[in-house]
Amino acid sequence: MTDAQETAADTSLRTTGGAPPDDGGSVAEVPIPLLEPREGIPPVIADEASLAEVVAAFAAGTGPVAVDAERASGYRYGQRAYLVQLRREGAGSALIDPVACPDLSALGDAIADAEWVLHAATQDLPCLREIGMVPSRLFDTELAGRLAGFPRVGLGAMVENVLGYVLEKGHSAVDWSTRPLPDPWLRYAALDVELLVDLRDALEKELDRQDKLDWAHQEFDAIASAPPAPPRKDPWRRTSGMHKVRRRRQMAVVRELWTARDRIAQRRDVSPGKVLGDGAIVEAALSLPANVHALSALPGFGHRTGRRQLEQWQAAVDRAKELPDAELPQPGAPLAGPPPPRAWADKDPVAAARLSAARAAVSSLAETLNMPQENLITPDTVRRVCWEPPGDRSEAAVAEALRGYGARPWQIEQVTPLLAAALKQSA
C-alpha cells in the first residue's frame, strides 16, 4: 500500500451506502466498483423553481463543494457546459442542466465562500465562468496528484489508487448535449462528484506529509485568480497537418477554408470537424484545385459532399487564389518569445549551453521531489530565462526574472539556485 493509500485509510470518509466505509478501515486490496450514488441518481434540475431549491440547499451546506461539468467536445461548437454536477455535505448531490438554466450566478454566489473541489480545474473553469460560476478558492485533485508524485492522475485512477474504489468511465466522451440524458450517463456524472471531497481530504494529508501543501495552495490560488485566456491569434495555424503547408498561397487557402468552416460550424452549433476535416483543408491547400470537379477528387471531399457544399469550399479556395501577394499570410506566426530550442545551437550556442545545463538541473530536482518537471517550473519559463538571462545573473536577479514570468514563490525558492548556477556556468 502506498503512502497516499495509508493516508486515505486513516481518513474518516464521510460516505455511506455504496461508498468507502467510515470506520477507518484500510483501503481494499482489490478495488471495489462504485456502481450507484449513495442517494441514487439526483433529478436533473431544469427549471428556476428547482434551481432555487438547490441554491438554498447548497448555501446551507457545510465544507468544500465538489464541482464538475460535462461538455460536448467533438459534437458541438465551442466548449459550453451541458451538465453541471455538485456535491456538498448537508446538501447531497445535484445535477443541473445549464441549457435550461443558463444563469447559475445565484448558485455561484451561494457557494462563493466555500472551497471548490475540481479535477483538472483549468478544463472546467472556462465553461463554468460562462454560466456565472467563478470560485474564489479551489482545490484541484489532479494537480494535487501531480505534486504528490502519482504516476496516473486521471480521476478514475486517483479514486482507485487513493480510496480503493473503481469509477465507471465509459461515458466520458458521449454527446452531453443529448436531451433527455440517459440514466446511465446521469449515474456516471453523479459518481464523478461522489468521492471528490474524500479524495481531496486524502490528498491534502498526503501533500502535508510531503511538506508540499503550501506549494499546492499557491498553485490553486494561481488558477483561481488567473484571468480568462485571451482569444487565440490566428487559430487557423493550428490546423492539423499544417506543417505540410509551406507556400503563402497555400496558407491563404487554409485560412479561408478554416474561416468558412468555423462560420458554418458556429451557425449550425456543431463541431468544426463534423463540417470539414482538417485533413481535407490541408489537401485542398496543397492541391489548389482549379474547380469543383478537381476539389471533389481530393480526400475529404468525397461522394457524400453535396454540390452546394463543394461550391462553397471551392469559393473559399478561389478567394485565397485571388488575393494579392501583400495580403497573403506570413510563413510563420510571429514569435512571442525565444525560438524553438532546436534552433538555439545555430542561433546562439552559448544560450544553448545555458539551456542544456538548466534543463538537466531542473530534471534532477524534479526527480528528487517526485513530480513532473513542468509542475516544478514551466519549460517556457526556463527557456525565457536562458535565452535572455538577467544582467548580473545573481540569484536575486534570477528570482526577479522568474517572478516576472509568473512563477510562484515556492517555485522561485526551489529553482532559483539551480538556474543561477546554470547561467553562470555557461556565461
XYZ file of C-alpha atoms in Angstrom:
427
model
C 0.000 0.000 0.000
C 1.376 3.433 -0.972
C 1.884 6.310 1.449
C -1.097 8.061 -0.114
C -3.258 4.984 0.367
C -2.225 4.814 4.008
C -3.229 8.432 4.337
C -6.610 7.665 2.783
C -7.030 4.631 5.007
C -6.660 6.820 8.074
C -9.197 9.348 6.788
C -12.701 9.207 8.253
C -14.584 9.260 4.976
C -17.986 10.933 5.029
C -19.707 8.288 2.905
C -22.372 5.650 3.290
C -24.109 3.023 1.222
C -22.009 2.136 -1.833
C -19.035 4.283 -0.833
C -15.994 3.599 1.352
C -16.623 2.642 4.985
C -16.330 5.314 7.643
C -14.761 3.039 10.219
C -11.202 3.999 9.317
C -10.543 0.599 7.740
C -7.756 0.100 5.252
C -8.178 0.578 1.527
C -9.252 -2.670 -0.111
C -6.503 -4.565 -1.890
C -8.973 -5.352 -4.686
C -10.688 -2.113 -5.774
C -14.458 -2.132 -5.263
C -16.692 -0.970 -8.137
C -18.692 2.115 -7.203
C -21.936 1.489 -9.063
C -24.538 3.852 -7.590
C -24.542 7.317 -5.984
C -25.254 6.962 -2.284
C -28.641 8.727 -2.520
C -29.419 7.442 -6.010
C -29.345 9.437 -9.228
C -30.451 13.015 -8.495
C -33.167 14.524 -10.711
C -31.876 16.870 -13.394
C -32.587 20.485 -12.410
C -34.118 22.189 -15.448
C -36.375 24.966 -14.116
C -35.950 28.078 -11.991
C -38.032 26.823 -9.040
C -35.974 23.642 -8.682
C -32.778 25.624 -9.140
C -33.782 27.955 -6.298
C -34.172 24.932 -4.020
C -30.687 23.707 -4.954
C -29.228 27.163 -4.335
C -30.767 27.231 -0.858
C -29.594 23.697 -0.059
C -26.002 24.347 -1.107
C -25.919 27.683 0.693
C -26.930 25.847 3.872
C -24.426 23.043 3.331
C -21.031 22.845 5.005
C -17.473 22.249 3.919
C -15.974 22.086 0.405
C -18.142 21.777 -2.707
C -17.316 19.136 -5.327
C -17.875 20.630 -8.798
C -17.707 19.093 -12.266
C -19.014 19.937 -15.726
C -19.655 17.932 -18.874
C -19.124 19.396 -22.340
C -19.904 18.057 -25.801
C -16.445 18.283 -27.346
C -16.396 16.734 -30.789
C -20.154 17.174 -31.185
C -20.997 20.836 -30.618
C -19.360 24.160 -31.421
C -17.370 25.629 -28.566
C -16.798 24.351 -25.055
C -20.017 25.256 -23.238
C -21.254 23.170 -20.325
C -24.182 20.819 -20.916
C -24.363 19.409 -17.390
C -23.056 20.701 -14.060
C -22.613 18.348 -11.108
C -22.146 19.409 -7.488
C -21.981 17.759 -4.102
C -21.687 19.216 -0.607
C -22.069 17.923 2.921
C -25.609 18.629 4.052
C -26.867 19.284 0.518
C -26.204 15.995 -1.224
C -25.615 15.865 -4.980
C -27.202 17.960 -7.711
C -27.268 17.648 -11.490
C -28.114 20.907 -13.281
C -28.967 21.433 -16.945
C -27.255 24.732 -17.903
C -29.133 24.779 -21.213
C -32.462 25.065 -19.404
C -30.885 27.155 -16.600
C -28.181 29.209 -18.359
C -27.554 31.629 -15.481
C -26.105 29.901 -12.430
C -24.685 33.058 -10.871
C -27.035 32.724 -7.878
C -25.612 29.265 -7.217
C -22.092 30.599 -7.684
C -22.804 33.336 -5.157
C -24.312 30.833 -2.700
C -21.087 28.820 -2.564
C -18.694 31.719 -3.194
C -17.103 31.463 0.250
C -16.593 27.693 0.036
C -13.593 25.877 -1.357
C -14.480 24.316 -4.718
C -13.016 20.888 -5.406
C -12.455 20.154 -9.088
C -10.427 17.610 -11.024
C -8.337 19.292 -13.756
C -9.855 22.666 -12.894
C -8.478 24.558 -15.894
C -10.595 22.381 -18.206
C -13.893 23.204 -16.493
C -13.414 26.770 -15.255
C -13.938 28.473 -18.663
C -17.347 26.855 -19.257
C -18.360 27.404 -15.624
C -17.420 31.067 -15.910
C -19.743 31.405 -18.917
C -22.737 30.448 -16.751
C -21.814 32.641 -13.787
C -19.851 30.227 -11.597
C -16.430 31.510 -10.544
C -14.615 30.157 -7.473
C -12.691 32.394 -5.108
C -10.618 29.420 -3.913
C -10.287 25.853 -5.075
C -8.586 22.515 -4.637
C -7.571 20.710 -7.847
C -7.299 16.968 -7.209
C -5.480 16.303 -10.488
C -2.833 18.930 -9.803
C -2.563 17.714 -6.210
C -1.872 14.234 -7.561
C 0.878 15.580 -9.803
C 2.558 17.461 -6.969
C 2.294 14.396 -4.730
C 4.025 12.241 -7.331
C 1.225 9.967 -8.523
C 2.107 8.480 -11.935
C -1.553 8.355 -13.055
C -3.686 11.388 -12.213
C -6.960 10.812 -14.043
C -9.955 10.885 -11.721
C -10.621 7.160 -12.058
C -7.001 6.244 -11.352
C -6.802 8.603 -8.369
C -10.027 7.316 -6.780
C -8.839 3.735 -7.270
C -5.282 4.250 -6.010
C -6.127 6.523 -3.087
C -9.602 5.422 -1.981
C -9.801 1.875 -3.334
C -12.916 2.344 -5.461
C -13.447 1.947 -9.204
C -15.410 4.573 -11.115
C -17.064 3.550 -14.358
C -15.611 5.858 -17.029
C -17.400 4.624 -20.140
C -19.391 7.795 -20.824
C -16.677 10.452 -20.724
C -16.771 11.125 -24.478
C -20.511 10.952 -25.163
C -22.591 13.787 -26.610
C -23.697 15.578 -23.449
C -25.926 17.904 -25.463
C -28.318 14.946 -25.898
C -31.736 15.523 -24.350
C -33.040 13.806 -22.361
C -29.809 12.473 -20.905
C -29.963 8.690 -20.401
C -29.885 7.361 -16.829
C -26.532 5.560 -17.277
C -24.944 8.877 -18.256
C -26.513 10.670 -15.300
C -25.304 7.920 -12.952
C -21.778 8.342 -14.332
C -21.999 12.125 -13.911
C -23.224 11.897 -10.315
C -20.469 9.432 -9.416
C -17.843 11.879 -10.685
C -18.527 14.139 -7.685
C -19.436 11.347 -5.251
C -15.959 10.929 -3.755
C -14.268 14.139 -4.888
C -14.222 15.734 -1.425
C -12.981 12.478 0.127
C -10.207 12.377 -2.465
C -9.391 15.993 -1.652
C -9.100 15.195 2.072
C -6.762 12.256 1.448
C -4.578 14.230 -0.951
C -4.366 17.163 1.458
C -2.955 14.837 4.123
C -0.528 13.325 1.634
C 0.705 16.716 0.468
C 1.108 17.801 4.085
C 3.105 14.644 4.799
C 5.421 15.508 1.910
C 5.700 19.181 3.001
C 4.101 20.241 -0.280
C 0.739 21.504 0.938
C 1.742 25.170 0.830
C 3.055 24.624 -2.705
C -0.310 23.188 -3.711
C -2.201 26.107 -2.187
C -0.044 28.541 -4.160
C -0.839 26.648 -7.344
C -4.557 26.545 -6.593
C -4.597 30.281 -5.826
C -2.872 30.975 -9.145
C -5.543 29.023 -11.020
C -8.421 30.689 -9.171
C -7.056 34.196 -9.747
C -5.997 33.734 -13.372
C -7.914 35.927 -15.858
C -9.756 34.338 -18.781
C -7.452 33.323 -21.612
C -7.382 35.871 -24.458
C -8.630 34.776 -27.895
C -6.014 32.802 -29.767
C -4.272 34.742 -32.549
C -4.534 33.112 -35.991
C -6.250 29.950 -34.748
C -6.234 28.549 -38.287
C -2.487 27.979 -37.922
C -3.278 25.121 -35.523
C -4.949 23.084 -38.279
C -3.722 19.503 -38.003
C -1.193 18.794 -40.764
C -0.269 22.474 -41.131
C 3.418 21.532 -41.144
C 2.973 20.264 -44.724
C 1.845 23.684 -45.935
C 4.898 25.702 -46.983
C 3.818 28.334 -49.505
C 1.998 31.518 -48.551
C -0.720 30.993 -51.167
C -1.409 27.572 -49.714
C -1.556 29.081 -46.242
C -4.152 31.523 -47.507
C -6.272 28.560 -48.659
C -6.049 27.035 -45.185
C -7.079 30.354 -43.654
C -10.062 30.826 -45.989
C -11.323 27.255 -45.618
C -10.824 27.298 -41.833
C -12.719 30.602 -41.527
C -15.582 29.392 -43.738
C -15.808 26.140 -41.808
C -15.795 27.923 -38.453
C -18.608 30.243 -39.531
C -20.740 27.300 -40.685
C -19.975 25.252 -37.549
C -20.922 28.141 -35.299
C -24.188 28.707 -37.163
C -25.093 25.006 -37.001
C -23.732 24.555 -33.460
C -21.698 21.522 -34.436
C -18.030 20.647 -34.030
C -15.987 22.139 -36.908
C -14.530 18.701 -37.613
C -18.021 17.462 -38.466
C -18.343 20.177 -41.113
C -14.974 19.601 -42.785
C -11.938 17.708 -41.539
C -8.535 19.286 -41.063
C -7.086 16.726 -43.476
C -9.404 17.912 -46.237
C -8.414 21.546 -45.638
C -4.729 20.701 -45.931
C -5.284 18.590 -49.089
C -7.096 21.478 -50.765
C -4.318 23.869 -49.776
C -1.616 21.626 -51.216
C -3.517 20.905 -54.441
C -5.020 24.349 -55.162
C -7.883 22.755 -57.165
C -8.979 24.687 -60.233
C -12.676 23.824 -59.978
C -15.339 21.855 -58.124
C -14.611 18.713 -60.126
C -10.940 18.760 -59.082
C -11.906 19.524 -55.488
C -14.329 16.584 -55.327
C -11.493 14.196 -56.209
C -9.489 15.169 -53.104
C -9.590 13.152 -49.851
C -12.243 14.557 -47.546
C -14.399 15.921 -50.379
C -15.831 12.584 -51.471
C -19.172 11.438 -52.809
C -21.043 12.395 -49.624
C -20.244 16.068 -50.150
C -23.123 17.762 -51.983
C -22.698 20.035 -54.949
C -23.669 23.117 -52.957
C -21.121 22.304 -50.253
C -18.402 21.731 -52.832
C -19.157 25.100 -54.393
C -18.807 26.922 -51.063
C -15.460 25.235 -50.367
C -14.243 25.981 -53.900
C -15.299 29.597 -53.442
C -13.048 29.778 -50.373
C -10.155 28.287 -52.350
C -10.752 30.781 -55.169
C -10.755 33.720 -52.743
C -7.336 32.668 -51.488
C -6.016 32.199 -55.041
C -7.133 35.708 -55.991
C -5.546 37.527 -53.059
C -2.732 39.964 -53.908
C 0.657 38.902 -52.584
C 0.643 41.670 -49.975
C -2.419 40.121 -48.294
C -1.068 36.582 -48.063
C -0.247 35.307 -44.562
C 3.360 35.255 -43.474
C 5.090 31.844 -43.284
C 5.010 31.575 -39.507
C 3.214 33.087 -36.581
C 5.327 35.860 -35.015
C 7.324 34.535 -32.101
C 6.355 35.940 -28.711
C 9.408 34.505 -27.025
C 12.575 32.505 -27.648
C 12.993 30.479 -30.860
C 12.385 26.717 -30.775
C 15.155 25.013 -28.750
C 16.284 23.006 -31.781
C 17.412 26.280 -33.390
C 19.432 27.515 -30.431
C 22.679 25.752 -31.302
C 22.847 27.661 -34.606
C 21.461 30.993 -33.418
C 23.255 31.234 -30.062
C 25.458 28.303 -28.959
C 26.109 29.916 -25.566
C 22.383 30.176 -24.886
C 22.008 26.554 -25.986
C 24.611 25.549 -23.402
C 22.754 27.517 -20.726
C 19.510 25.775 -21.618
C 21.114 22.343 -21.549
C 22.601 22.939 -18.093
C 19.343 24.408 -16.756
C 17.229 21.561 -18.100
C 19.498 18.950 -16.553
C 19.373 20.689 -13.162
C 15.580 21.099 -13.222
C 15.120 17.480 -14.310
C 17.277 16.230 -11.448
C 15.428 18.320 -8.863
C 12.019 17.262 -10.206
C 13.058 13.642 -9.848
C 14.195 14.269 -6.284
C 10.898 15.992 -5.455
C 8.946 13.236 -7.233
C 6.911 15.487 -9.504
C 6.735 16.299 -13.234
C 9.260 18.876 -14.421
C 6.520 21.104 -15.865
C 4.921 21.416 -12.431
C 8.206 22.336 -10.810
C 8.708 25.138 -13.363
C 7.254 25.555 -16.830
C 9.626 24.742 -19.724
C 8.716 28.078 -21.322
C 9.923 29.955 -18.235
C 13.236 28.081 -18.280
C 13.688 28.870 -21.972
C 12.977 32.566 -21.490
C 15.415 32.923 -18.613
C 18.119 31.083 -20.553
C 17.569 32.977 -23.800
C 17.657 36.425 -22.188
C 19.266 35.993 -18.766
C 19.321 38.884 -16.282
C 22.371 41.082 -16.465
C 24.214 40.189 -13.248
C 22.897 36.601 -13.120
C 22.739 36.705 -9.342
C 20.155 34.624 -7.516
C 18.228 37.792 -6.682
C 18.117 38.809 -10.344
C 17.087 35.302 -11.452
C 14.355 35.230 -8.807
C 13.042 38.568 -10.040
C 13.008 37.294 -13.630
C 11.099 34.182 -12.581
C 8.599 36.313 -10.687
C 8.072 38.392 -13.815
C 7.242 35.256 -15.789
C 4.585 34.243 -13.276
C 6.461 31.638 -11.229
C 5.023 31.043 -7.779
C 7.095 31.736 -4.631
C 7.673 28.021 -3.945
C 8.933 27.501 -7.495
C 11.236 30.500 -7.240
C 12.651 29.180 -3.971
C 13.289 25.738 -5.428
C 14.756 26.522 -8.858
C 16.490 29.899 -8.455
C 19.805 28.470 -7.155
C 19.864 25.888 -9.961
C 19.140 28.355 -12.740
C 21.570 30.941 -11.389
C 24.304 28.286 -11.312
C 23.460 27.154 -14.857
C 23.606 30.727 -16.150
C 26.980 31.396 -14.519
C 28.393 28.054 -15.625
C 27.776 28.847 -19.285
C 28.491 32.553 -19.181
